[in-house]
XYZ file of C-alpha atoms in Angstrom:
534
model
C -14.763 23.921 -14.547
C -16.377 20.714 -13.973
C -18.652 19.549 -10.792
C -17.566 16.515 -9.333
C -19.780 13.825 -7.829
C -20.398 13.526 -3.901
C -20.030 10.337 -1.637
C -24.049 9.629 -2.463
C -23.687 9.980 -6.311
C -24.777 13.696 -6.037
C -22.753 16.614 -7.020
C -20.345 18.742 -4.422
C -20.566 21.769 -7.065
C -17.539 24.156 -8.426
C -15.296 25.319 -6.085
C -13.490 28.868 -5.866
C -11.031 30.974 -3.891
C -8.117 33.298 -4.602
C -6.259 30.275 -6.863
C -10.364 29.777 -8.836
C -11.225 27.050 -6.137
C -12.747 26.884 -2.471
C -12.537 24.618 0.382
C -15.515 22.320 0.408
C -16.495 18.303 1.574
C -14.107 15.661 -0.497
C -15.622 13.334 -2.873
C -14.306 10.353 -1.489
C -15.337 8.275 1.786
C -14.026 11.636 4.247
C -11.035 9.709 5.059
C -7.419 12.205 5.483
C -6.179 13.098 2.700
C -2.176 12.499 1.347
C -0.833 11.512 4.779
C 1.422 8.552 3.222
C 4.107 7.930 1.799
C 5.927 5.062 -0.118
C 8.114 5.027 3.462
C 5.182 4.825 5.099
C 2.663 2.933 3.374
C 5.752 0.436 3.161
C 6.196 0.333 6.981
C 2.467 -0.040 7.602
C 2.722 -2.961 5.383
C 5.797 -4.446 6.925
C 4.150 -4.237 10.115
C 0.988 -5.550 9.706
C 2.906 -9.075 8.756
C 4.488 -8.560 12.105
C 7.898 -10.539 11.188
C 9.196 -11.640 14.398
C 5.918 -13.086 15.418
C 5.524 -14.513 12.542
C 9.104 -15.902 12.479
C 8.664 -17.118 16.232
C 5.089 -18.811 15.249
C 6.063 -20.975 12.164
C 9.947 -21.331 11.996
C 10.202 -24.359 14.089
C 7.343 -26.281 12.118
C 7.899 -25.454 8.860
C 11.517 -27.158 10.278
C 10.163 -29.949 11.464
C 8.000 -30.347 7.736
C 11.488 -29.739 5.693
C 14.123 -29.375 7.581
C 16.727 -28.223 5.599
C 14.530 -26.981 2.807
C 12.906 -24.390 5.310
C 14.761 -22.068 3.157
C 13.246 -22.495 -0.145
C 9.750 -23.389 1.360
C 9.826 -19.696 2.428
C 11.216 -18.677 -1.334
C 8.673 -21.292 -3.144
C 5.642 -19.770 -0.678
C 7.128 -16.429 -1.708
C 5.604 -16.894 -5.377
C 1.907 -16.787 -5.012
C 2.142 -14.173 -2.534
C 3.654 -11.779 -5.045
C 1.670 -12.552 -7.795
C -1.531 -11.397 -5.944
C 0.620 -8.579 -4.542
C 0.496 -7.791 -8.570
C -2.941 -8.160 -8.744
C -4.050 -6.008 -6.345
C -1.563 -3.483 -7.529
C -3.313 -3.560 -10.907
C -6.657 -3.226 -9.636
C -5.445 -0.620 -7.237
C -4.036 1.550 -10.137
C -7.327 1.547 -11.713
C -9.349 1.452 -8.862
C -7.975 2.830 -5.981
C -11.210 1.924 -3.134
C -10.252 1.185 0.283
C -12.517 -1.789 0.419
C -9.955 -3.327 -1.862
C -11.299 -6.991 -2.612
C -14.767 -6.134 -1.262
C -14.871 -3.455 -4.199
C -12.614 -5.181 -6.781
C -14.325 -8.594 -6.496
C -17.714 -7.034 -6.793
C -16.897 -4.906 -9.661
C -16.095 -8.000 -11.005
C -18.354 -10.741 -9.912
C -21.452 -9.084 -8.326
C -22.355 -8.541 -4.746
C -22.864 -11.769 -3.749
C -18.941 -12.613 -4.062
C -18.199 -8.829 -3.172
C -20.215 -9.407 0.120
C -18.245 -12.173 0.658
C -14.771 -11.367 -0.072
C -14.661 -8.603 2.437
C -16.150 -10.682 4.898
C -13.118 -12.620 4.559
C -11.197 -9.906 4.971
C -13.166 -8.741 8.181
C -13.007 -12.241 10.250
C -9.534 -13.123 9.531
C -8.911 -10.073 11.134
C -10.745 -10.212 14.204
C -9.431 -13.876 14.769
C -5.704 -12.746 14.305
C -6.457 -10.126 16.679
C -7.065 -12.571 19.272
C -4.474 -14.299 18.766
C -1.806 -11.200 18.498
C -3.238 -9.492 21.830
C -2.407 -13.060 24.101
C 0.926 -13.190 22.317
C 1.535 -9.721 23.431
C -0.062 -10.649 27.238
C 2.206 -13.447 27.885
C 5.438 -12.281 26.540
C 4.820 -8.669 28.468
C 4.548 -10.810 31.549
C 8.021 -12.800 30.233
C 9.775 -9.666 30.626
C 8.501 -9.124 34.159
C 9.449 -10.460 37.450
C 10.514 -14.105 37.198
C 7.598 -14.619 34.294
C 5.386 -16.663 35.588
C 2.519 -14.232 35.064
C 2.636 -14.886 31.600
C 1.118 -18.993 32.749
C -2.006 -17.013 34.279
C -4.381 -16.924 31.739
C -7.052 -14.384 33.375
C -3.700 -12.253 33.346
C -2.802 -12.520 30.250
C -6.463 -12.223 28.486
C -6.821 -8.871 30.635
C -3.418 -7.505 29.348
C -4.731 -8.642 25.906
C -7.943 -6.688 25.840
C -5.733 -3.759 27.373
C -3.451 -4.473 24.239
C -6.665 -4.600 21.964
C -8.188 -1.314 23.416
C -4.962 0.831 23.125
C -4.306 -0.272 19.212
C -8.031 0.548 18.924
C -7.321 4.116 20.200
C -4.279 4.867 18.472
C -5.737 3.892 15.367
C -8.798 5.645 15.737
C -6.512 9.188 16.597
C -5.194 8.997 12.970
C -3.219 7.141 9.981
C -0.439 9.778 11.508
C -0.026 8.967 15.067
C -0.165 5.174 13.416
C 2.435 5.516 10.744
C 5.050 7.306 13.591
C 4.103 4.663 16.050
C 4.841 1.974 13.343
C 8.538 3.622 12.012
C 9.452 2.930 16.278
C 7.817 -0.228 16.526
C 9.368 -1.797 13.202
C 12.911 -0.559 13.776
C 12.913 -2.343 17.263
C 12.079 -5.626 15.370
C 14.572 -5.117 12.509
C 17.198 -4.093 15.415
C 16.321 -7.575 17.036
C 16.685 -9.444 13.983
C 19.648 -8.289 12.707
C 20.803 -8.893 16.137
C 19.889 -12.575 15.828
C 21.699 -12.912 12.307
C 24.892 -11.016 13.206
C 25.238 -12.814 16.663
C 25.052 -16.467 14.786
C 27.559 -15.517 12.124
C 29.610 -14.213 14.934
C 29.346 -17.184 17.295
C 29.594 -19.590 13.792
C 32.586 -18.156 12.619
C 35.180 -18.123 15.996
C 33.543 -22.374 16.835
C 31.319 -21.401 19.230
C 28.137 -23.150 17.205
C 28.590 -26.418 18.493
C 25.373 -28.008 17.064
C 25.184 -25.575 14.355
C 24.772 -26.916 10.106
C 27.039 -25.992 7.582
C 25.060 -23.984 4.864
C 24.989 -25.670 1.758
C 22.913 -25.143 -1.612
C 21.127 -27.822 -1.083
C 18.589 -25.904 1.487
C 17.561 -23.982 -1.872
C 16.925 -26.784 -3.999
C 13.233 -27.004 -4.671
C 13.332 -30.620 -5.697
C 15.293 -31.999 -3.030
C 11.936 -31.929 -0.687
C 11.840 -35.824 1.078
C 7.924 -35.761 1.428
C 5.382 -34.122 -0.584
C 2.736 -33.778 2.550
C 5.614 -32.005 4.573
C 6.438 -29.866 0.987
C 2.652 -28.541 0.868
C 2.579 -28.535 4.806
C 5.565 -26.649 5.396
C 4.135 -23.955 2.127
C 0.847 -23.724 4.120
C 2.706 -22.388 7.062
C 4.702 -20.111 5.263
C 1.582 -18.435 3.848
C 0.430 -17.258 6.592
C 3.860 -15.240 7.692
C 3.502 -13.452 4.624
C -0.060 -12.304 4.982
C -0.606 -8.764 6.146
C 0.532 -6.818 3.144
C -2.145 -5.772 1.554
C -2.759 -3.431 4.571
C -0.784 -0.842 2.094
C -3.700 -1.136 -0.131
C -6.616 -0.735 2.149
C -4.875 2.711 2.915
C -4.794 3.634 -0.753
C -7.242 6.880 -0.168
C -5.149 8.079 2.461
C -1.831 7.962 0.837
C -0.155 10.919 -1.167
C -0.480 8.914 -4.592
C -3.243 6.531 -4.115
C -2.686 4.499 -7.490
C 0.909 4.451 -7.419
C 2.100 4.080 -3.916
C -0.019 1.494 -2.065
C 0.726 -1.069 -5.238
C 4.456 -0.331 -4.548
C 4.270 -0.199 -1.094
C 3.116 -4.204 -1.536
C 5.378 -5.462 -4.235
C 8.299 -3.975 -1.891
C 6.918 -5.376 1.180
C 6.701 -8.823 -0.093
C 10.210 -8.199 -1.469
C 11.680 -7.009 2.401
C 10.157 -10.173 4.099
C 11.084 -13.080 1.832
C 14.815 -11.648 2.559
C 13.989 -11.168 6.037
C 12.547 -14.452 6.498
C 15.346 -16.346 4.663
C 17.964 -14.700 6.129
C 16.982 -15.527 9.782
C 16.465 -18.952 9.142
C 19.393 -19.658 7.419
C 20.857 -18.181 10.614
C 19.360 -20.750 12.918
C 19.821 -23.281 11.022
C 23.721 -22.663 11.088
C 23.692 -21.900 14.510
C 21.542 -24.453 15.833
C 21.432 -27.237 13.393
C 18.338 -29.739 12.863
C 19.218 -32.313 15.518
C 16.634 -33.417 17.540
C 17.544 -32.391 20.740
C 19.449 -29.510 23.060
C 18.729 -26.188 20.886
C 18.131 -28.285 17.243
C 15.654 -27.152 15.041
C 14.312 -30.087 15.174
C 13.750 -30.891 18.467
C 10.321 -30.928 18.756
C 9.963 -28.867 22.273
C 11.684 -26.383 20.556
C 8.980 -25.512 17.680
C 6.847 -23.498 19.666
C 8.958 -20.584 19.975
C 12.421 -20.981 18.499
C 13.568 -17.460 19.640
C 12.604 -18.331 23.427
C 14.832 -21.441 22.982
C 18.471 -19.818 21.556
C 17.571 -16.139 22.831
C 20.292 -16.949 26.015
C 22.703 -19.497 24.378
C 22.777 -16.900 21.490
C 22.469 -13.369 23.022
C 23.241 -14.504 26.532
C 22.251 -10.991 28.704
C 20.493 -9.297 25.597
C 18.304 -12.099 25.422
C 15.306 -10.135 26.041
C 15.657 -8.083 23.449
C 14.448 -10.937 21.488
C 11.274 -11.074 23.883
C 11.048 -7.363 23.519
C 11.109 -7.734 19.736
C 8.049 -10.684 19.855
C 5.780 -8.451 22.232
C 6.509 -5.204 19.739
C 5.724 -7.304 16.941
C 2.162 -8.667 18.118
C 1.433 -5.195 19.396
C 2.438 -3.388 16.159
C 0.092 -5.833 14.751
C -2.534 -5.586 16.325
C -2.810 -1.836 15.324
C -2.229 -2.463 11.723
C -4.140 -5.066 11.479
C -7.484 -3.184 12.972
C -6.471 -0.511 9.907
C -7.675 -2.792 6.626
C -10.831 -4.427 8.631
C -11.948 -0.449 9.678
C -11.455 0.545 6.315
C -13.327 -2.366 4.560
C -16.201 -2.098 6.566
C -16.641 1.463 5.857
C -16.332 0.960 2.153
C -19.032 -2.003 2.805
C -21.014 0.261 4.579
C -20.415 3.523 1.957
C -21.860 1.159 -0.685
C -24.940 0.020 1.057
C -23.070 -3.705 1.770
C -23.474 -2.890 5.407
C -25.250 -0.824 8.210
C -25.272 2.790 7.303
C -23.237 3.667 11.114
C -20.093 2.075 9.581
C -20.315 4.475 6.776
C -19.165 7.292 9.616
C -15.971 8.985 9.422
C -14.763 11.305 12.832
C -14.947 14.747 11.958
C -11.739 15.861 13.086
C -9.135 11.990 12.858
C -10.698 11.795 9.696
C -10.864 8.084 10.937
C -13.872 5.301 9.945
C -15.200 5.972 13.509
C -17.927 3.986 14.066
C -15.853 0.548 12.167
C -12.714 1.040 14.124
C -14.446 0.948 17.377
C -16.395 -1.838 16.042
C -13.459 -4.304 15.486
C -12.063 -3.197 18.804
C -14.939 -4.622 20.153
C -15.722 -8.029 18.060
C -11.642 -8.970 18.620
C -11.881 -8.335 22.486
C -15.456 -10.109 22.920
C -14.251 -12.897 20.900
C -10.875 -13.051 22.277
C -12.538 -13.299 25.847
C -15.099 -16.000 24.539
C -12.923 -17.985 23.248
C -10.512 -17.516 26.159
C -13.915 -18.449 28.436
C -14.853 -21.904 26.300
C -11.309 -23.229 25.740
C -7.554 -22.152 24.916
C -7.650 -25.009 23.261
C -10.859 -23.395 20.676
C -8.841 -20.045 20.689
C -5.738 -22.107 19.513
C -7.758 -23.846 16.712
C -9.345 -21.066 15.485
C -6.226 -19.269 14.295
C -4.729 -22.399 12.818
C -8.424 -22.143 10.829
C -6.734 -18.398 9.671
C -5.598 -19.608 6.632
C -8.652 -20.486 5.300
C -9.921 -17.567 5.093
C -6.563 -15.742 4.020
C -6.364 -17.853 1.360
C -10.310 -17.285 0.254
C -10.163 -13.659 0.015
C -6.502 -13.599 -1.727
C -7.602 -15.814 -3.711
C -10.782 -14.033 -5.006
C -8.886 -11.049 -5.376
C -6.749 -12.848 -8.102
C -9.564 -14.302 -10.146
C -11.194 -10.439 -9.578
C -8.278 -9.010 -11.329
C -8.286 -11.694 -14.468
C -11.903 -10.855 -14.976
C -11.834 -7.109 -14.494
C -8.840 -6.853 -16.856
C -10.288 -9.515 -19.560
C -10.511 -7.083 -21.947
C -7.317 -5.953 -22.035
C -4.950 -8.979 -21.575
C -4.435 -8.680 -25.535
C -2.990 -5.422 -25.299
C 0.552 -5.919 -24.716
C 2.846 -8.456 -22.663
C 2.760 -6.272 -19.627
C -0.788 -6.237 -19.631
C -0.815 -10.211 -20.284
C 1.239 -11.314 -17.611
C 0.348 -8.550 -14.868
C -3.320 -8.238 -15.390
C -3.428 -12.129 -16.275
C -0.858 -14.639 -16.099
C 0.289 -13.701 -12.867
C -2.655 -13.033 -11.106
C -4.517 -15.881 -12.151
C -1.230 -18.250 -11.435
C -1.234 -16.881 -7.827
C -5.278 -17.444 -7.089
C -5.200 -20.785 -8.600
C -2.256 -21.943 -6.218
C -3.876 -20.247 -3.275
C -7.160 -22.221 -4.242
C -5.153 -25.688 -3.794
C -3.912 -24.238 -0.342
C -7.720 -23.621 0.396
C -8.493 -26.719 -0.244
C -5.376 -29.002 0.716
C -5.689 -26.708 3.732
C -9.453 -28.229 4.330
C -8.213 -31.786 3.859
C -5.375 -31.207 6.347
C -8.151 -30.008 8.876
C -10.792 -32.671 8.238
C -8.521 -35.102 10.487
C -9.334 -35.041 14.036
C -6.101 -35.513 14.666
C -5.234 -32.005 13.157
C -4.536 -29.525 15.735
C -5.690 -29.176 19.584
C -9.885 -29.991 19.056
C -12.594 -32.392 17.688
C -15.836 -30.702 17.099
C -18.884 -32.965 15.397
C -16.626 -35.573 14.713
C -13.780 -33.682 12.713
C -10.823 -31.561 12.968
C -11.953 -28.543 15.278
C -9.870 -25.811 12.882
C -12.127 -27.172 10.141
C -15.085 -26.448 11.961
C -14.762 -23.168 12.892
C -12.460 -22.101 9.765
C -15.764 -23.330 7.472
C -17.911 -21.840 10.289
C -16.658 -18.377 10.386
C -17.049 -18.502 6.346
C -20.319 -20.001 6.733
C -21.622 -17.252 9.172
C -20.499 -14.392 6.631
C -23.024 -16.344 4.290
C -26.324 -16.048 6.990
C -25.029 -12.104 8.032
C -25.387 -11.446 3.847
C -28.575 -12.981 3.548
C -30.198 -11.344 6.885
C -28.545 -7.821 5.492
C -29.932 -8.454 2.263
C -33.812 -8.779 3.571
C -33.094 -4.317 4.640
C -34.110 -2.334 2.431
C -31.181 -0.055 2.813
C -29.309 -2.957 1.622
C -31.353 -3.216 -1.588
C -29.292 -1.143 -4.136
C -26.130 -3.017 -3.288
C -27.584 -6.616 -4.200
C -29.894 -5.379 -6.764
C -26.311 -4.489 -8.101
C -26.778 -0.651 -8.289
C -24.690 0.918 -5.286
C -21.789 -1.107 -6.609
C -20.720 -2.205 -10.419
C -18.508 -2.690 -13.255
C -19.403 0.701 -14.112
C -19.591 2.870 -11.088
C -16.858 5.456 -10.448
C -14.776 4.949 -7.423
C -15.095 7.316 -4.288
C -11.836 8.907 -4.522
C -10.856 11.730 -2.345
C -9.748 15.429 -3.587
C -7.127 17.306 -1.627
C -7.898 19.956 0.897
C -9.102 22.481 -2.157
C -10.886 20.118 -4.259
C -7.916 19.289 -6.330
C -7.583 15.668 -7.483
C -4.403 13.882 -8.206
C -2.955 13.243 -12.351
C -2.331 9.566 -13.115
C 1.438 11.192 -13.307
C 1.139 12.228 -9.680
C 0.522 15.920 -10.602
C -2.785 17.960 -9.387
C -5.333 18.983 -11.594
C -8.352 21.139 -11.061
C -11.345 18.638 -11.371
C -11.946 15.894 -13.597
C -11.341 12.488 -13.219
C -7.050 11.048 -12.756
């Protein structure tokens, strides 16, 4: 019988009982073991994108970019997301590591993009946070009395960071409590929506759509875009609903089948929201129509929140389940979304990228303690902070979000190319999945990096001007630029040193994967062996 390796490199020794083997401490991070499934890891996914939000956030502008094309600019930004969804699935198969494109890009590339790439990962998490916990504030406060609690910002910011600290909790009890919270939580959203579709086909179909558009083939036509600034504008947009996936992923070592699922879990969640997404707005687009004023999509003090706008024309008294179904969506969020940043930052940490305190895991949630409370903490101080210098910073800081979604994405693509470069040759699958694919999807979310830059250079570009440009530009390159002083101060500890010397982390390490409860590890075929690598 074989010894396997511990967390530090060491060896956790043979273990025995009446079947030849013995309790003893996992090889992998200490994270719970086989706790999801596809179902689940799927839902966690599907969550984290938060659909309705996301829906309710872009809909009306990527309308008012298009118009009738909003359909296939939610098909055409469809693409690149699910060729990265295939890269990290690869990489995931061979390397299933929770700190996903920390790990995978510095397996890759070295430390120095490593470091960086789950930096990425880190602070476009805390930012969304922000940004998911006021949503959650003011539409609560919609739902109560005659609303106009949800105008009060102090209000709202407090209900926030009560939002924040309750997401923090739950997901610091367990993956468990999370994944049953989530299977509520998504259901009420998928209720809503399918609410929203089968009301406008009803109301469509007996006259009652007065301002509504005739569907017509032409909303699918790729080429049939009017301006090439609104195309890539209305793409950009539609980027960002998709993001959130790859939260499957950074639960890979707590899943039942770590190389199989998570990858799945992505691919299908990808798959769910480009139907989800097309399907409501084909919806409101027949319902509503793109006129330019009443409840047209293109009436431009309707782009803010769409929903808000045809919730009582459409629904009439179950309006607010539509509100319901935005405030369940940022909250479900905001819980999934603290899930991937914990888990990075432990792998970070595990690996000598970061302090050795986010490297602990609680004894009995089998939770990354330490990291979870951690981004608790960074979303709410810089939720408040930004809430204290101006809404208006808040507001430009998450249109800056993309820039960082698309860094990290991106340098998980090019990761995968790199890592696999050896076996492209091998056969078509291995071509076009390992390859093709992946490197297709990085290079077009490295023109969305920087076409998204341009767009934010103009001062005109969202609700700021800091040092003479665009604020989203400044804090977007900002919050990059500050991941590049935190590595260099890091890198000056000494406890820091085998990770940039390029020891704690390489091409050639083996990946902290954990054993089941008796020091069994998972087959490649899903089976259980007694030791030895899968």
């Amino acid at each position: 019988m074989t010894s396997q390796p511990d967390a530090t490199g060491g060896s956790a020794g043979p273990r025995r009982s009446h079947n030849g083997l013995v309790p003893g401490p996992p090889t992998g991070k200490g994270l719970a073991i086989a706790k999801l499934g596809l179902w689940g890891s799927t839902v966690i996914g599907l969550a984290s994108t938060a659909p309705v939000y996301s829906l309710v956030a872009t809909l009306g502008f990527v309308v008012a970019a298009v118009g009738a094309q909003a359909p296939i600019a939610f098909i055409i930004a469809f693409v690149p997301m699910l060729f990265i969804a295939f890269a990290y699935r690869e990489l995931n198969n061979r390397v299933p590591d929770c700190g996903t494109t920390f790990t995978w890009a510095t397996k890759a590339f070295g430390p120095i993009l490593g470091w960086m790439g789950g930096w990425g990962v880190a602070i476009a998490g805390i930012i969304v946070l922000a940004n998911l916990s006021q949503v959650a504030g003011t539409y609560l406060w919609l739902l109560i009395g005659d609303g106009s609690l949800a105008d009060n910002p102090w209000v709202v910011t407090a209900t926030g960071v009560v939002f924040i600290a309750a997401m923090t909790y739950v997901s610091y009890r367990g993956v468990e409590l999370g994944e049953r919270i989530q299977n509520i939580l998504l259901i009420i959203q998928y209720v809503a929506l399918a609410l929203f579709v089968v009301a406008a086909i009803w109301k469509i179909s007996t006259g009652q759509a007065e301002t509504g558009a005739t569907p017509e083939l032409s909303w699918f036509n790729p080429f049939a875009f009017e301006s090439y600034s609104g195309f890539i504008e209305a793409v950009l947009l539609c980027l960002f609903i998709y993001w959130g996936w790859d939260t499957c992923l950074a639960l890979n070592e707590e899943t039942k089948d770590p190389k199989r699922i998570p990858g799945r879990a992505a691919v299908l969640t990808c798959i769910v929201l480009v139907g989800t997404y097309v399907a409501v707005t084909v919806a409101a687009m027949a319902y509503a129509g793109l006129g330019d004023s009443g409840v047209g999509l293109g009436n431009p003090d309707n782009q803010d929140d769409i929903f808000l706008v045809l919730r009582d024309p459409l629904l009439g008294p179950l309006g607010f389940v539509l509100v319901i179904a935005v405030l369940v969506s940022a909250v479900s969020s905001t819980q999934t979304t603290i899930l991937p940043t914990a888990r990075g930052t432990l792998a970070m940490a595990v690996y000598k990228a970061l302090p050795h305190a986010f490297e602990n895991v609680h004894p009995k949630f089998k939770t990354p303690s330490f990291s979870t409370l951690m981004m608790g903490i960074a979303a709410t101080v810089y939720y408040v902070g930004m809430t204290l210098i101006s809404d208006n910073i808040l507001q430009d800081s998450i249109l800056s979000l993309g820039l960082a979604i698309a860094f990290y994405y991106a340098i998980t693509g090019f990761a995968c190319v790199w890592f696999f470069r050896r076996e492209l040759t091998r056969s078509a699958r291995d071509l076009w999945f390992k390859g093709i694919f992946p490197l297709l999807g990085a290079l077009m979310l490295t023109y969305a990096f920087v076409q998204s830059l341009i767009d934010m250079w103009d001062v005109d570009y969202g609700y700021t001007t800091l040092l003479g440009v665009g604020g989203a530009f400044v804090i977007g390159v900002g919050s990059l630029l500050l991941g590049v002083v935190l590595m260099v101060v890091w890198s000056r500890f000494g406890e820091a040193r085998p990770f940039f010397r390029g020891e704690a982390l390489n091409e050639d390490t083996e990946v902290l994967v954990p054993e089941d409860e008796y020091g069994l590890e998972r087959s490649v075929d899903g089976g259980l062996t007694s030791g030895g690598a899968w």
